[in-house]
Each structure stands twice: as C-alpha cells, then as structure tokens.
Coordinates of C-alpha atoms in Angstrom, one line a residue:
M20 CA -21.3 -49.7 -7.0
M21 CA -23.4 -46.7 -8.1
A22 CA -27.1 -46.3 -8.0
L23 CA -28.8 -43.6 -10.0
V24 CA -32.3 -42.7 -8.8
K25 CA -34.1 -40.0 -10.7
T26 CA -37.3 -38.7 -9.1
G27 CA -38.9 -35.7 -10.6
L28 CA -36.2 -33.0 -10.7
I29 CA -34.0 -34.8 -8.2
L30 CA -31.2 -37.1 -9.3
I31 CA -29.7 -39.0 -6.4
I32 CA -26.4 -40.7 -6.8
V33 CA -25.5 -43.4 -4.2
L34 CA -22.0 -44.8 -4.4
T35 CA -20.8 -47.9 -2.4
M36 CA -17.1 -48.0 -2.5
G37 CA -15.3 -51.1 -3.4
A38 CA -11.6 -51.8 -3.9
G39 CA -9.7 -49.6 -6.4
I40 CA -10.8 -46.4 -8.0
A41 CA -14.5 -45.5 -8.3
S42 CA -15.9 -45.1 -11.8
A43 CA -16.6 -41.5 -13.1
S44 CA -20.2 -41.7 -12.1
L45 CA -20.7 -37.9 -11.6
Q46 CA -20.3 -37.5 -15.4
D47 CA -23.0 -40.2 -15.9
A48 CA -25.3 -38.3 -13.5
V49 CA -24.7 -35.0 -15.4
N50 CA -25.4 -36.8 -18.7
M51 CA -28.7 -38.1 -17.4
S52 CA -29.8 -34.8 -15.9
T53 CA -31.7 -31.9 -17.3
D54 CA -31.6 -28.2 -16.4
G55 CA -32.7 -27.6 -12.9
C56 CA -31.8 -31.1 -11.5
L57 CA -30.3 -31.7 -8.1
I58 CA -27.5 -34.2 -7.9
I59 CA -26.7 -35.5 -4.4
M60 CA -23.4 -37.3 -3.9
S61 CA -22.7 -39.7 -1.1
G62 CA -19.5 -39.6 0.9
G63 CA -16.3 -41.1 -0.4
T64 CA -13.7 -40.3 -3.0
W65 CA -14.9 -39.8 -6.5
N66 CA -12.3 -39.8 -9.2
E67 CA -13.5 -37.5 -11.9
N68 CA -12.8 -35.1 -14.7
A69 CA -16.4 -34.1 -15.1
V70 CA -17.8 -31.7 -17.7
V71 CA -21.0 -30.1 -16.5
D72 CA -23.1 -28.6 -19.4
K73 CA -26.4 -28.4 -17.6
D74 CA -27.9 -26.0 -15.1
V75 CA -27.7 -28.2 -12.1
T76 CA -26.9 -28.2 -8.3
I77 CA -24.4 -30.8 -7.2
T78 CA -24.1 -31.3 -3.4
G79 CA -22.1 -33.8 -1.3
Q80 CA -22.0 -34.6 2.4
G81 CA -19.4 -32.0 3.4
P82 CA -15.7 -31.1 2.8
G83 CA -13.6 -34.1 3.6
E84 CA -16.6 -36.4 3.3
T85 CA -17.4 -36.1 -0.4
I86 CA -14.1 -35.8 -2.2
I87 CA -13.9 -35.3 -6.0
H88 CA -10.4 -36.2 -7.1
G89 CA -8.9 -35.4 -10.5
D90 CA -6.8 -38.6 -10.7
T91 CA -8.9 -40.9 -12.9
N92 CA -6.3 -43.6 -13.8
G93 CA -4.6 -44.2 -10.4
D94 CA -1.1 -43.0 -11.4
G95 CA -1.1 -40.3 -8.7
W96 CA -1.4 -37.4 -11.2
G97 CA -4.4 -35.4 -12.0
D98 CA -5.8 -36.0 -15.5
G99 CA -7.4 -32.6 -16.2
S100 CA -9.7 -30.2 -14.5
V101 CA -11.7 -31.9 -11.8
I102 CA -14.8 -30.1 -12.9
T103 CA -15.4 -28.1 -16.1
T104 CA -18.5 -25.9 -16.5
R105 CA -19.6 -24.6 -19.9
A106 CA -21.9 -21.6 -20.1
T107 CA -24.1 -23.1 -17.5
D108 CA -25.5 -22.2 -14.1
V109 CA -23.9 -24.6 -11.6
A110 CA -24.0 -24.7 -7.8
L111 CA -21.5 -26.9 -5.9
G112 CA -22.0 -27.6 -2.3
D113 CA -20.6 -29.6 0.7
M114 CA -17.6 -31.2 -1.0
T115 CA -13.8 -31.1 -1.5
I116 CA -12.4 -30.7 -5.0
T117 CA -8.8 -31.8 -5.2
G118 CA -6.0 -33.5 -7.2
G119 CA -6.8 -31.8 -10.5
R120 CA -4.0 -31.0 -12.9
A121 CA -4.6 -29.1 -16.1
T122 CA -3.2 -26.5 -18.4
N123 CA -5.6 -23.9 -16.9
G124 CA -8.0 -24.5 -14.0
G125 CA -6.6 -27.5 -12.1
G126 CA -9.6 -27.7 -9.8
I127 CA -12.4 -26.0 -11.8
Y128 CA -12.5 -24.5 -15.2
N129 CA -15.6 -22.2 -15.5
D130 CA -16.0 -21.4 -19.2
G131 CA -18.5 -18.5 -19.3
G132 CA -20.9 -20.0 -16.8
T133 CA -22.2 -19.0 -13.4
L134 CA -20.6 -21.0 -10.6
T135 CA -21.7 -20.8 -7.0
L136 CA -19.6 -22.5 -4.2
R137 CA -21.4 -23.3 -0.9
N138 CA -19.2 -24.9 1.7
V139 CA -16.8 -26.2 -0.9
E140 CA -13.1 -26.8 -0.4
V141 CA -10.9 -26.4 -3.5
T142 CA -7.5 -27.6 -2.5
A143 CA -4.3 -29.1 -3.7
N144 CA -4.9 -28.6 -7.4
S145 CA -2.4 -27.5 -10.0
A146 CA -2.2 -25.7 -13.3
L147 CA 0.7 -25.9 -15.8
G148 CA -0.5 -22.5 -17.0
N149 CA -3.0 -20.3 -15.0
G150 CA -5.5 -20.8 -12.3
G151 CA -4.3 -23.6 -10.0
G152 CA -7.6 -23.7 -8.1
I153 CA -10.1 -22.1 -10.5
Y154 CA -9.9 -20.6 -14.0
N155 CA -12.8 -18.3 -14.6
N156 CA -13.1 -17.5 -18.3
A157 CA -15.5 -14.6 -18.7
G158 CA -17.9 -16.2 -16.2
T159 CA -19.1 -15.5 -12.7
V160 CA -17.9 -17.3 -9.6
T161 CA -19.4 -16.7 -6.1
M162 CA -18.1 -18.3 -2.9
D163 CA -19.8 -18.2 0.4
G164 CA -18.4 -17.8 3.9
S165 CA -17.8 -21.5 4.5
S166 CA -15.9 -22.1 1.3
S167 CA -12.1 -22.1 0.9
I168 CA -9.6 -22.1 -2.0
Q169 CA -6.2 -23.2 -0.6
H170 CA -2.9 -25.0 -1.3
N171 CA -3.3 -24.7 -5.0
N172 CA -0.5 -24.0 -7.5
A173 CA -0.2 -22.4 -10.9
F174 CA 3.1 -22.3 -12.8
Y175 CA 2.2 -19.0 -14.3
A176 CA -0.5 -16.8 -12.8
G177 CA -3.4 -17.1 -10.3
G178 CA -2.4 -19.8 -7.8
G179 CA -5.9 -19.7 -6.3
I180 CA -8.0 -18.1 -9.0
Y181 CA -7.3 -16.8 -12.5
N182 CA -10.2 -14.4 -13.4
N183 CA -10.2 -13.7 -17.1
A184 CA -12.6 -10.9 -17.8
G185 CA -15.1 -12.4 -15.5
T186 CA -16.6 -11.7 -12.0
V187 CA -15.4 -13.3 -8.8
T188 CA -17.3 -12.5 -5.5
M189 CA -16.2 -13.6 -2.0
D190 CA -19.2 -13.4 0.4
G191 CA -16.8 -14.4 3.1
G192 CA -14.6 -17.5 2.9
V193 CA -10.9 -18.0 2.6
I194 CA -8.4 -17.9 -0.2
S195 CA -5.2 -19.1 1.4
S196 CA -1.8 -20.6 0.9
N197 CA -1.9 -20.7 -2.9
T198 CA 1.2 -20.2 -5.1
A199 CA 1.9 -18.7 -8.4
E200 CA 5.3 -20.3 -9.1
G201 CA 7.0 -19.2 -12.2
S202 CA 10.8 -19.0 -12.6
I203 CA 13.1 -16.0 -12.4
Y204 CA 15.7 -18.0 -14.3
T205 CA 13.4 -18.5 -17.4
L206 CA 11.6 -15.2 -17.0
N207 CA 8.3 -17.0 -16.6
Y208 CA 7.0 -14.8 -13.8
G209 CA 4.4 -16.2 -11.5
D210 CA 2.0 -13.4 -10.7
G211 CA -1.0 -13.3 -8.4
G212 CA -0.5 -16.0 -5.7
G213 CA -4.0 -15.8 -4.5
I214 CA -5.8 -14.2 -7.5
F215 CA -4.8 -12.9 -10.9
N216 CA -7.6 -10.6 -12.1
N217 CA -7.2 -10.0 -15.9
N218 CA -9.6 -7.1 -16.8
G219 CA -12.3 -8.6 -14.6
T220 CA -14.0 -7.7 -11.3
V221 CA -13.1 -9.2 -7.9
T222 CA -15.3 -8.3 -5.0
M223 CA -14.5 -9.1 -1.3
N224 CA -17.6 -8.8 0.9
G225 CA -15.8 -10.0 3.9
G226 CA -13.5 -13.0 3.7
T227 CA -9.8 -13.4 4.0
L228 CA -7.0 -13.6 1.4
S229 CA -4.0 -14.8 3.3
N230 CA -0.6 -16.4 3.1
N231 CA -0.6 -16.7 -0.7
T232 CA 2.7 -16.4 -2.6
A233 CA 3.9 -15.0 -5.9
Y234 CA 7.2 -16.8 -5.9
S235 CA 8.9 -15.1 -8.9
G236 CA 6.4 -12.4 -9.9
D237 CA 4.2 -9.7 -8.5
G238 CA 1.1 -9.7 -6.4
G239 CA 1.3 -12.2 -3.6
G240 CA -2.4 -11.7 -2.7
I241 CA -3.9 -10.2 -5.9
Y242 CA -2.5 -9.1 -9.2
N243 CA -5.0 -6.7 -10.7
Y244 CA -4.2 -6.2 -14.4
G245 CA -5.6 -3.9 -17.1
S246 CA -7.8 -0.8 -17.5
G247 CA -10.9 -2.9 -17.0
A248 CA -9.7 -4.6 -13.9
V249 CA -11.5 -3.8 -10.6
V250 CA -11.0 -5.0 -7.1
D251 CA -13.5 -4.0 -4.4
M252 CA -13.0 -4.7 -0.7
T253 CA -15.7 -3.9 1.8
G254 CA -16.6 -4.5 5.4
S255 CA -14.3 -6.8 7.3
S256 CA -12.3 -8.1 4.3
S257 CA -8.7 -8.9 5.0
I258 CA -5.6 -9.3 2.8
S259 CA -2.9 -10.6 5.2
G260 CA 0.4 -12.5 5.3
N261 CA 0.9 -12.7 1.5
K262 CA 4.3 -12.6 -0.2
A263 CA 5.8 -11.5 -3.4
V264 CA 9.0 -13.3 -2.8
F265 CA 11.2 -11.5 -5.3
Y266 CA 9.1 -8.7 -6.6
S267 CA 6.4 -6.2 -5.8
G268 CA 2.9 -6.0 -4.3
G269 CA 2.9 -8.4 -1.4
G270 CA -0.8 -7.8 -0.8
I271 CA -2.0 -6.2 -4.0
Y272 CA -0.2 -5.4 -7.3
N273 CA -2.4 -3.0 -9.4
Q274 CA -1.3 -2.5 -12.9
G275 CA -3.5 0.1 -14.6
G276 CA -6.7 -1.1 -12.9
T277 CA -8.9 0.2 -10.1
V278 CA -8.7 -0.9 -6.4
N279 CA -11.4 0.3 -4.0
I280 CA -10.9 -0.5 -0.3
A281 CA -13.8 0.5 2.0
G282 CA -13.4 -0.8 5.5
G283 CA -10.9 -3.6 4.9
T284 CA -7.5 -4.3 6.3
I285 CA -4.2 -5.0 4.5
S286 CA -1.6 -6.3 6.9
Y287 CA 1.6 -8.3 7.4
N288 CA 2.3 -8.6 3.7
T289 CA 5.8 -8.7 2.3
A290 CA 7.5 -7.5 -0.9
G291 CA 10.7 -9.2 -2.0
Y292 CA 14.3 -8.4 -2.5
Y293 CA 13.8 -6.6 -5.8
G294 CA 10.3 -5.4 -4.9
D295 CA 8.3 -2.5 -3.7
G296 CA 4.9 -1.9 -2.1
A297 CA 4.5 -4.6 0.5
G298 CA 0.8 -3.7 1.1
I299 CA -0.1 -2.3 -2.3
A300 CA 2.0 -1.6 -5.4
N301 CA 0.1 0.7 -7.7
Q302 CA 1.5 1.2 -11.2
N303 CA -0.5 3.7 -13.3
G304 CA -3.7 2.7 -11.7
M305 CA -6.3 4.1 -9.3
V306 CA -6.5 3.2 -5.6
D307 CA -9.2 4.5 -3.3
I308 CA -8.9 3.8 0.4
D309 CA -11.8 4.8 2.7
G310 CA -12.2 3.9 6.4
S311 CA -9.5 1.2 6.1
T312 CA -6.2 0.1 7.6
I313 CA -2.9 -0.7 6.0
I314 CA -0.6 -2.0 8.8
H315 CA 2.5 -4.1 9.5
N316 CA 3.6 -4.6 5.9
I317 CA 7.4 -4.9 5.0
A318 CA 9.2 -4.0 1.8
G319 CA 12.7 -4.9 3.2
W320 CA 15.0 -3.6 0.4
G321 CA 12.4 -1.9 -1.6
D322 CA 10.2 1.2 -1.3
G323 CA 6.8 1.8 0.0
G324 CA 6.1 -0.5 3.0
G325 CA 2.4 0.3 3.0
I326 CA 1.8 1.7 -0.5
Y327 CA 4.0 2.1 -3.6
N328 CA 2.5 4.5 -6.1
Y329 CA 4.3 4.8 -9.5
G330 CA 3.7 6.5 -12.8
S331 CA 2.1 9.6 -14.2
G332 CA -1.3 7.9 -14.3
A333 CA -1.0 6.6 -10.8
A334 CA -3.4 8.0 -8.1
V335 CA -4.1 7.1 -4.5
D336 CA -6.9 8.7 -2.5
I337 CA -6.9 8.0 1.2
D338 CA -9.9 9.1 3.3
S339 CA -10.5 8.4 7.0
S340 CA -7.9 5.7 7.0
T341 CA -4.7 4.6 8.8
I342 CA -1.3 3.7 7.2
S343 CA 0.7 2.5 10.2
E344 CA 3.7 0.4 11.4
N345 CA 4.9 -0.4 7.9
S346 CA 8.6 -0.4 6.9
A347 CA 10.7 0.0 3.7
C348 CA 14.0 1.4 2.4
N349 CA 12.3 4.6 1.3
G350 CA 8.8 5.6 2.3
G351 CA 7.9 3.4 5.2
G352 CA 4.2 4.2 4.9
I353 CA 4.0 5.5 1.3
Y354 CA 6.3 5.9 -1.6
T355 CA 5.0 7.8 -4.6
E356 CA 6.9 8.6 -7.8
N357 CA 5.4 10.8 -10.6
G358 CA 1.9 10.1 -9.3
R359 CA -0.7 11.7 -7.1
V360 CA -1.6 11.0 -3.5
D361 CA -4.5 12.8 -1.7
I362 CA -4.9 12.3 2.1
S363 CA -8.1 13.5 3.7
G364 CA -10.8 12.9 6.4
G365 CA -8.4 12.9 9.3
S366 CA -6.3 10.0 7.9
S367 CA -3.0 9.3 9.6
I368 CA 0.4 8.1 8.4
S369 CA 1.9 6.9 11.6
D370 CA 4.6 4.8 13.3
N371 CA 6.2 3.8 10.0
I372 CA 10.0 3.4 9.6
A373 CA 12.4 3.7 6.7
Y374 CA 16.0 4.6 5.9
R375 CA 14.6 7.8 4.2
G376 CA 11.1 9.2 4.5
G377 CA 9.8 7.3 7.5
G378 CA 6.2 8.2 6.9
M379 CA 6.3 9.0 3.2
Y380 CA 8.7 9.6 0.3
N381 CA 7.6 11.6 -2.7
K382 CA 9.7 11.7 -5.9
N383 CA 8.4 14.2 -8.5
G384 CA 4.8 13.6 -7.5
M385 CA 1.9 15.6 -6.0
V386 CA 0.8 15.0 -2.4
G387 CA -2.1 16.8 -0.8
M388 CA -3.2 16.6 2.8
S389 CA -6.5 18.1 4.3
D390 CA -9.1 17.7 6.9
S391 CA -6.8 17.5 9.9
S392 CA -4.9 14.5 8.4
S393 CA -1.5 13.8 9.9
I394 CA 1.9 12.4 9.4
F395 CA 3.1 11.5 12.9
R396 CA 5.5 9.4 15.0
N397 CA 7.4 8.1 12.0
T398 CA 11.2 7.4 11.9
A399 CA 13.9 7.8 9.3
T400 CA 16.8 5.7 10.5
L401 CA 19.6 6.8 8.2
N402 CA 19.1 9.6 5.5
G403 CA 16.5 12.1 6.8
G404 CA 12.9 13.0 6.5
G405 CA 11.5 11.4 9.6
G406 CA 7.9 12.2 8.6
Y407 CA 8.2 13.0 4.9
Y408 CA 10.9 13.2 2.2
N409 CA 10.2 15.4 -0.8
Y410 CA 12.6 14.8 -3.7
G411 CA 12.8 16.4 -7.2
S412 CA 12.0 19.6 -8.9
T413 CA 8.3 18.7 -9.6
S414 CA 7.6 17.2 -6.2
A415 CA 5.1 19.0 -4.1
L416 CA 3.5 18.6 -0.7
N417 CA 0.4 20.7 0.0
L418 CA -0.8 20.9 3.6
Y419 CA -4.4 22.3 4.1
D420 CA -7.1 22.6 6.8
S421 CA -5.1 21.9 10.0
S422 CA -3.2 19.0 8.5
S423 CA 0.0 18.3 10.4
V424 CA 3.5 16.7 10.5
V425 CA 4.0 15.8 14.2
D426 CA 6.4 14.0 16.4
N427 CA 8.6 12.4 13.7
T428 CA 12.3 11.6 14.0
A429 CA 15.2 11.7 11.6
R430 CA 17.4 9.6 13.8
D431 CA 20.9 10.3 12.3
Y432 CA 20.3 13.0 9.7
A433 CA 18.3 16.1 8.8
G434 CA 14.6 17.0 8.4
G435 CA 12.9 15.6 11.5
G436 CA 9.5 16.5 10.1
I437 CA 10.2 17.1 6.4
Y438 CA 13.3 16.8 4.2
N439 CA 12.6 18.8 1.0
E440 CA 15.2 18.2 -1.7
G441 CA 14.6 20.5 -4.6
G442 CA 10.8 20.4 -4.4
T443 CA 8.0 22.5 -2.9
V444 CA 6.3 22.4 0.4
N445 CA 3.1 24.6 0.8
M446 CA 1.4 25.2 4.2
F447 CA -2.1 26.7 4.2
N448 CA -5.2 27.0 6.5
S449 CA -3.7 26.5 9.9
S450 CA -1.6 23.5 8.9
F451 CA 1.3 22.9 11.3
I452 CA 4.7 21.1 11.8
F453 CA 5.1 20.3 15.5
D454 CA 7.4 18.5 17.9
N455 CA 9.7 16.8 15.3
T456 CA 13.4 16.0 15.9
A457 CA 16.4 15.8 13.6
G458 CA 19.6 14.1 14.5
T459 CA 21.4 16.9 12.7
G460 CA 19.7 20.0 11.2
G461 CA 16.2 21.1 10.4
G462 CA 14.1 19.8 13.2
G463 CA 10.9 20.8 11.5
I464 CA 12.1 21.1 7.8
H465 CA 15.4 20.7 6.0
N466 CA 15.0 22.7 2.8
Y467 CA 17.8 21.8 0.5
G468 CA 18.9 22.2 -3.1
S469 CA 18.3 24.3 -6.2
G470 CA 14.6 25.2 -6.5
A471 CA 13.8 23.9 -3.0
T472 CA 10.9 26.1 -1.7
V473 CA 8.8 26.3 1.5
N474 CA 5.7 28.5 1.4
M475 CA 3.9 29.3 4.7
A476 CA 0.5 31.2 4.8
D477 CA -2.9 31.4 6.5
D478 CA -1.8 31.0 10.1
S479 CA 0.3 27.9 9.4
S480 CA 3.0 27.2 12.0
I481 CA 6.3 25.4 12.6
S482 CA 6.8 25.0 16.4
H483 CA 8.4 23.0 19.2
N484 CA 10.8 21.2 16.8
T485 CA 14.4 20.3 17.7
A486 CA 17.7 20.0 15.8
A487 CA 19.6 17.8 18.1
S488 CA 23.0 19.0 16.6
T489 CA 24.2 21.7 14.2
Y490 CA 21.5 24.0 13.0
G491 CA 17.9 25.0 12.3
G492 CA 15.5 24.0 15.1
G493 CA 12.5 25.0 13.0
I494 CA 14.0 25.1 9.5
S495 CA 17.5 24.6 8.0
N496 CA 17.2 26.5 4.6
F497 CA 19.5 26.1 1.6
G498 CA 16.8 27.2 -0.8
T499 CA 13.9 29.7 -0.5
V500 CA 11.5 30.1 2.4
N501 CA 8.5 32.4 2.0
I502 CA 6.5 33.3 5.2
Y503 CA 3.2 34.9 4.3
G504 CA 1.4 35.2 7.6
G505 CA 2.7 32.0 9.2
S506 CA 4.7 31.6 12.4
I507 CA 7.9 29.9 13.5
S508 CA 8.0 29.5 17.3
S509 CA 9.4 27.6 20.3
N510 CA 11.9 25.6 18.2
T511 CA 15.4 24.6 19.5
A512 CA 18.8 24.0 18.1
S513 CA 20.1 22.1 21.1
A514 CA 23.8 21.3 20.7
S515 CA 26.2 23.6 22.4
N516 CA 28.5 25.9 20.4
V517 CA 27.5 24.5 17.0
A518 CA 23.8 25.1 17.5
W519 CA 22.8 27.8 15.0
G520 CA 19.4 29.2 14.3
G521 CA 16.7 28.2 16.8
G522 CA 14.0 29.3 14.4
I523 CA 15.8 29.2 11.1
A524 CA 19.4 28.5 10.0
N525 CA 19.4 30.3 6.6
F526 CA 22.0 29.7 3.9
G527 CA 19.6 30.7 1.1
T528 CA 16.8 33.2 1.0
V529 CA 14.0 33.9 3.5
N530 CA 11.2 36.3 2.6
M531 CA 8.8 37.4 5.4
E532 CA 5.5 39.2 4.9
R533 CA 3.4 39.4 8.0
G534 CA 5.5 36.5 9.4
T535 CA 6.4 35.9 13.0
I536 CA 9.5 34.2 14.4
S537 CA 9.3 34.0 18.2
D538 CA 10.4 32.1 21.4
N539 CA 13.1 30.0 19.6
R540 CA 16.4 29.1 21.2
A541 CA 20.0 28.3 20.0
Y542 CA 23.6 28.9 20.9
H543 CA 24.0 31.5 18.0
G544 CA 21.0 33.1 16.4
G545 CA 18.0 32.3 18.6
G546 CA 15.6 33.5 15.9
I547 CA 17.6 33.3 12.7
F548 CA 21.2 32.4 12.0
N549 CA 21.7 34.1 8.6
F550 CA 24.4 33.3 6.1
G551 CA 22.2 34.2 3.2
T552 CA 19.5 36.8 2.6
V553 CA 16.6 37.7 4.9
N554 CA 13.9 40.1 3.7
M555 CA 11.3 41.4 6.2
S556 CA 8.3 43.4 5.2
D557 CA 4.6 44.2 5.9
G558 CA 4.8 44.1 9.7
S559 CA 6.9 40.9 10.1
S560 CA 8.5 40.4 13.5
I561 CA 11.4 38.5 15.2
S562 CA 10.9 38.7 18.9
R563 CA 11.4 36.9 22.3
N564 CA 14.1 34.5 20.9
T565 CA 17.1 33.5 22.9
A566 CA 20.8 32.9 22.1
L567 CA 23.1 31.3 24.6
A568 CA 25.9 33.3 23.1
F569 CA 25.1 36.0 20.4
G570 CA 22.3 37.0 18.2
G571 CA 19.2 36.5 20.2
G572 CA 17.1 37.7 17.3
V573 CA 19.4 37.4 14.3
Y574 CA 23.0 36.3 14.1
N575 CA 23.7 37.9 10.7
L576 CA 26.6 37.0 8.4
G577 CA 24.7 37.7 5.3
T578 CA 22.2 40.3 4.1
L579 CA 19.3 41.5 6.3
N580 CA 16.7 43.8 4.9
I581 CA 14.0 45.2 7.3
G582 CA 11.1 47.2 5.9
G583 CA 7.4 47.8 5.9
S584 CA 6.9 48.3 9.7
S585 CA 8.8 45.1 10.4
Y586 CA 10.8 44.8 13.6
I587 CA 13.3 42.8 15.6
S588 CA 12.9 43.3 19.4
S589 CA 12.8 41.8 22.9
N590 CA 15.3 39.1 22.1
H591 CA 18.0 37.9 24.5
P592 CA 20.9 38.8 24.9
D593 CA 20.6 41.1 21.8
D594 CA 18.4 41.6 18.8
I595 CA 21.1 41.5 16.0
F596 CA 24.7 40.4 16.1
P597 CA 27.1 41.7 14.9

C-alpha cells in the first residue's frame, strides 16, 4: 500500500510492500506535486517509468534500500527509461536506479533539464541506442562524490552517459564498468564506454572513470566528439583501466574537440588490436596536459601507448607533466603524425617501450621541447630510436633551453637517443643528448636518408653515448650534420675492429663552424670516421680523441676541408689517417 501525505511543500510517500510488483506510485507523487516539493521515498523496490515535469527533490533511504526499477510489468525487461526529466530542475538522492531499458537513456533521460545526483547509484540499465545509464539531451547533470554510474550498457554510444550538447559535471564519484557494445560485423561501432560527449562539456573535479569498455568502437573511457566538445579534468581525477577492445583511445578518444587535463592521472588503459592511443587518441583536436601523469597505458599492436596525436589540426601541449611506462608498436610514450606536440615546464617522457621510438615517434609533425624537459630511459626493442624516432621530410624536433635526450636504448638497432629518418633535428640553448646506447650505430643520433639534417648550435652537446657495435658513438650520419658552436665529446664506438667513428661516423656531409669534437673513442676514427665530406671552419677543432688502431682524430676515406683557423691536434695515435 502507498500513503501520500502532503504537508506544506513536503510530499511524503510511504510504501508498504505486499506480494507482487508495487504500483507506479512515484509518478502519482510527481503528478500531485508542485515546483519546489520534496518527495521522500521509503525503502523497497519501486517499479517505475516515471516522467518528472516539475522542479522537485526526490530522495530515498540510500542506494540498495530505495530501488527504482524499470520493469513495470514483471516480465524481467525494462519498459523504458526509469526516470525521464523534462526541462525541469530535479535533484535525486539516496537511491538506486536500475533495470531500465530504452532507446536512449536506459536509467535516466534528462531532456533539457538540470539534474543533480546525490548518493545515487545508476546501475544495470541498457539502451538500444545511446546512453545506457544516462542520456543528457542539452541539459545539465551533476553528480556528487558518493554517486556512481556503473554496469550500464548502450548498443551504440555512451555506455555510462551520452552527453548531447549538454553539461556533465563529476564532483567526485565513479563512472565504472559500463559498456558501449556495437558490432564490428555490422559496422555499428560502440563508442564511449564510459561517456560519449557530443559537442558538450564534461568536467571532472575529482572522481574516477574506470574499467569502462568500448567493445567495437573508440574511447573506452570517453569519446569526445566535435569542435564544441570539451573535457576538463582537474585535481585528483583519474581515468584508469578502460579499454577500446578493437580500436583507439583506451582512456580518451578526442575527435576534433578540446581536452584539458590539469592535475589528473590517465593510467592502465588499453587500445585494441586495430587501435592507437591507449591513454589518449587525439584526431585533429586540442589536448592540454598540465601537472598531470599518463602512465602504464598499452597500445599492443598500435601506436602511441600514452598519446596518439594525428592530423594537421592536431595539437598536444604538455607542461610540467610525466608520460611514463607506456608501451606501443611505435611511440611508446607518444606517437604524432602531421600534428604538433610542445613539451615544456620540465616535463618528462620516460621509461616507455616500443618496437620503434621508445619514448616518442614523430611522422611529418612538429615537436618542440623546452624548459629542461627530457626524454629519458626509454627503450626501442627492435627498429631503432630508443628515445625518439623522427620520420619524414617534414618531421622536425626542436630542442631548446637545456632540454635533453638521456639514457635511452635502441636495443637491437640504431639511434640510441634519436633515429632521424629524412627529417630535421635542431639543438639550441644548451640542449643535450647524453648517455644513450644503440645496439648497432648512432649511440646519440642515427641521421639517415635524403634530407636528413641535424643542426647543433648555442652550446648544445652530444656526449657519453655508445654505439655498441659498428659505427658512430655520437652520430652515425648518412645525411647532413651542421655544428654551429656545439660539441660532440666522450662518445664511444665500442666494438672491436668494426667500431668506426667514436664521435661521428660520416657517410654524408658534416659542416663545422666553431664546433668541437673531443675525447671520443673508437677502433678507427676516434673523432670522425669519414667516408663522405667534412668541412671545418671558423675555429672548429678535433682534439684529444683516441683510436685503438688508426685515425685518432680523423680516419679519412672521403673529403676533408680544414679552414678558418680550424685544427686537428692532440689525438691518439695520430691526428689524420691516412
């Protein structure tokens, strides 16, 4: 039985459960109420598909105590959205919303209203279309720290929430274990396991988005779609353990929108077999990462374990942040193609692993590093570029302001620090490449291919790098190296009689103006092993280098031009051979 008691602005509903299914008494209470009323629901299971068209507060006795279930006829299937709000201001509190099944918004359909969730559990609802837990149509949804949206399912998009040009705010709380299902066989892709944000705004002020799944689409945690789409993460917010089973963006997929991450963590997310960007996949959108951490994300067969940045309109700005311990096929930490990445504020790309480009892979994009930012302790396991792989004629890496590439390893191939294939590497303002190791050539840099260029200036340095076999402890050069005031020192080509060029193994062109090559070591050509052209001018020097056999300064089988007060001296056992 149900008793309705209306006193002033308070409408109290008391339900005594009998056998069978309770009548849809919440709807009666809403119909009797006026704007500003409080509806208090007793414990028990209420079977409802209620439409709320008044400005009311509805509160129960707690999640698991007051349960509003969407099955109204007892057949075991939900019969519509559990609650529908229409252009109203509605607050729900202390209840569970479950068992709803609708085209859109299995648990809640918020149609242009303002919805506040306080200690509400939205669970085990489903949508044949979008928004398994909640469909927010141009409205506002706010959930507090004790609310949760979990175990909901949408066949198309937004397993937890579908936000259609509205605003969703998490002031804490949990969105977890939701699924956007879809089907790869019928090309009905299920995007946004946790949230699908269609040209709306999603704000996470704390809270956790975890273990959600985009089964056959993109964006395990969030799919952010459209030029008007914005995702803001602040404070202790976390996006963790989400999966895009077949495709991209395990944590976030950003298509043409804006993602701002200030202080949050994106971790342990996975991109699928055909996918890229386990942490973040950014396609022609804007991503700003400030004081945040992207860690332990895996793009197994794809690219960009931490971040995948694709398209001429794609841009990622990283400030005072860490991209660490991620893995992928190419670009363990970051993969960028045709886009822009700026790394500043002492940010670090560290301890990532990939077949190629352990820390970062750049294909025809623009990458800038400044403010003592670093790429360090990354590993390429197969095809080179322990720290960084630069590919394509329009790819560029610009190192400024004491930025560095340090302690990276190309385990079985070339370019311990950097593998530059046809692109440009610029070193300015005391930037340095230090203590990297290549399994073959180019401990510091392997510069390869038509148009491949390395420019060093402003006291930049390449030092203490090792080519474990073959050639080029500091640089193995098949393109052009220009040294304008920089130094190459204390590098080693360490194998025995095939170790050529402790400082540089040159098969292309090296131009030195005010440059210094010193204290390097190899079997042949302690300073330079030259099979191409070396031009020295404006007081450049090659000194104090050591060859175990011949050519302490230069082992010359090509063209060597020395001018402008430049010199080769104090090398062991000789300065130039033959």
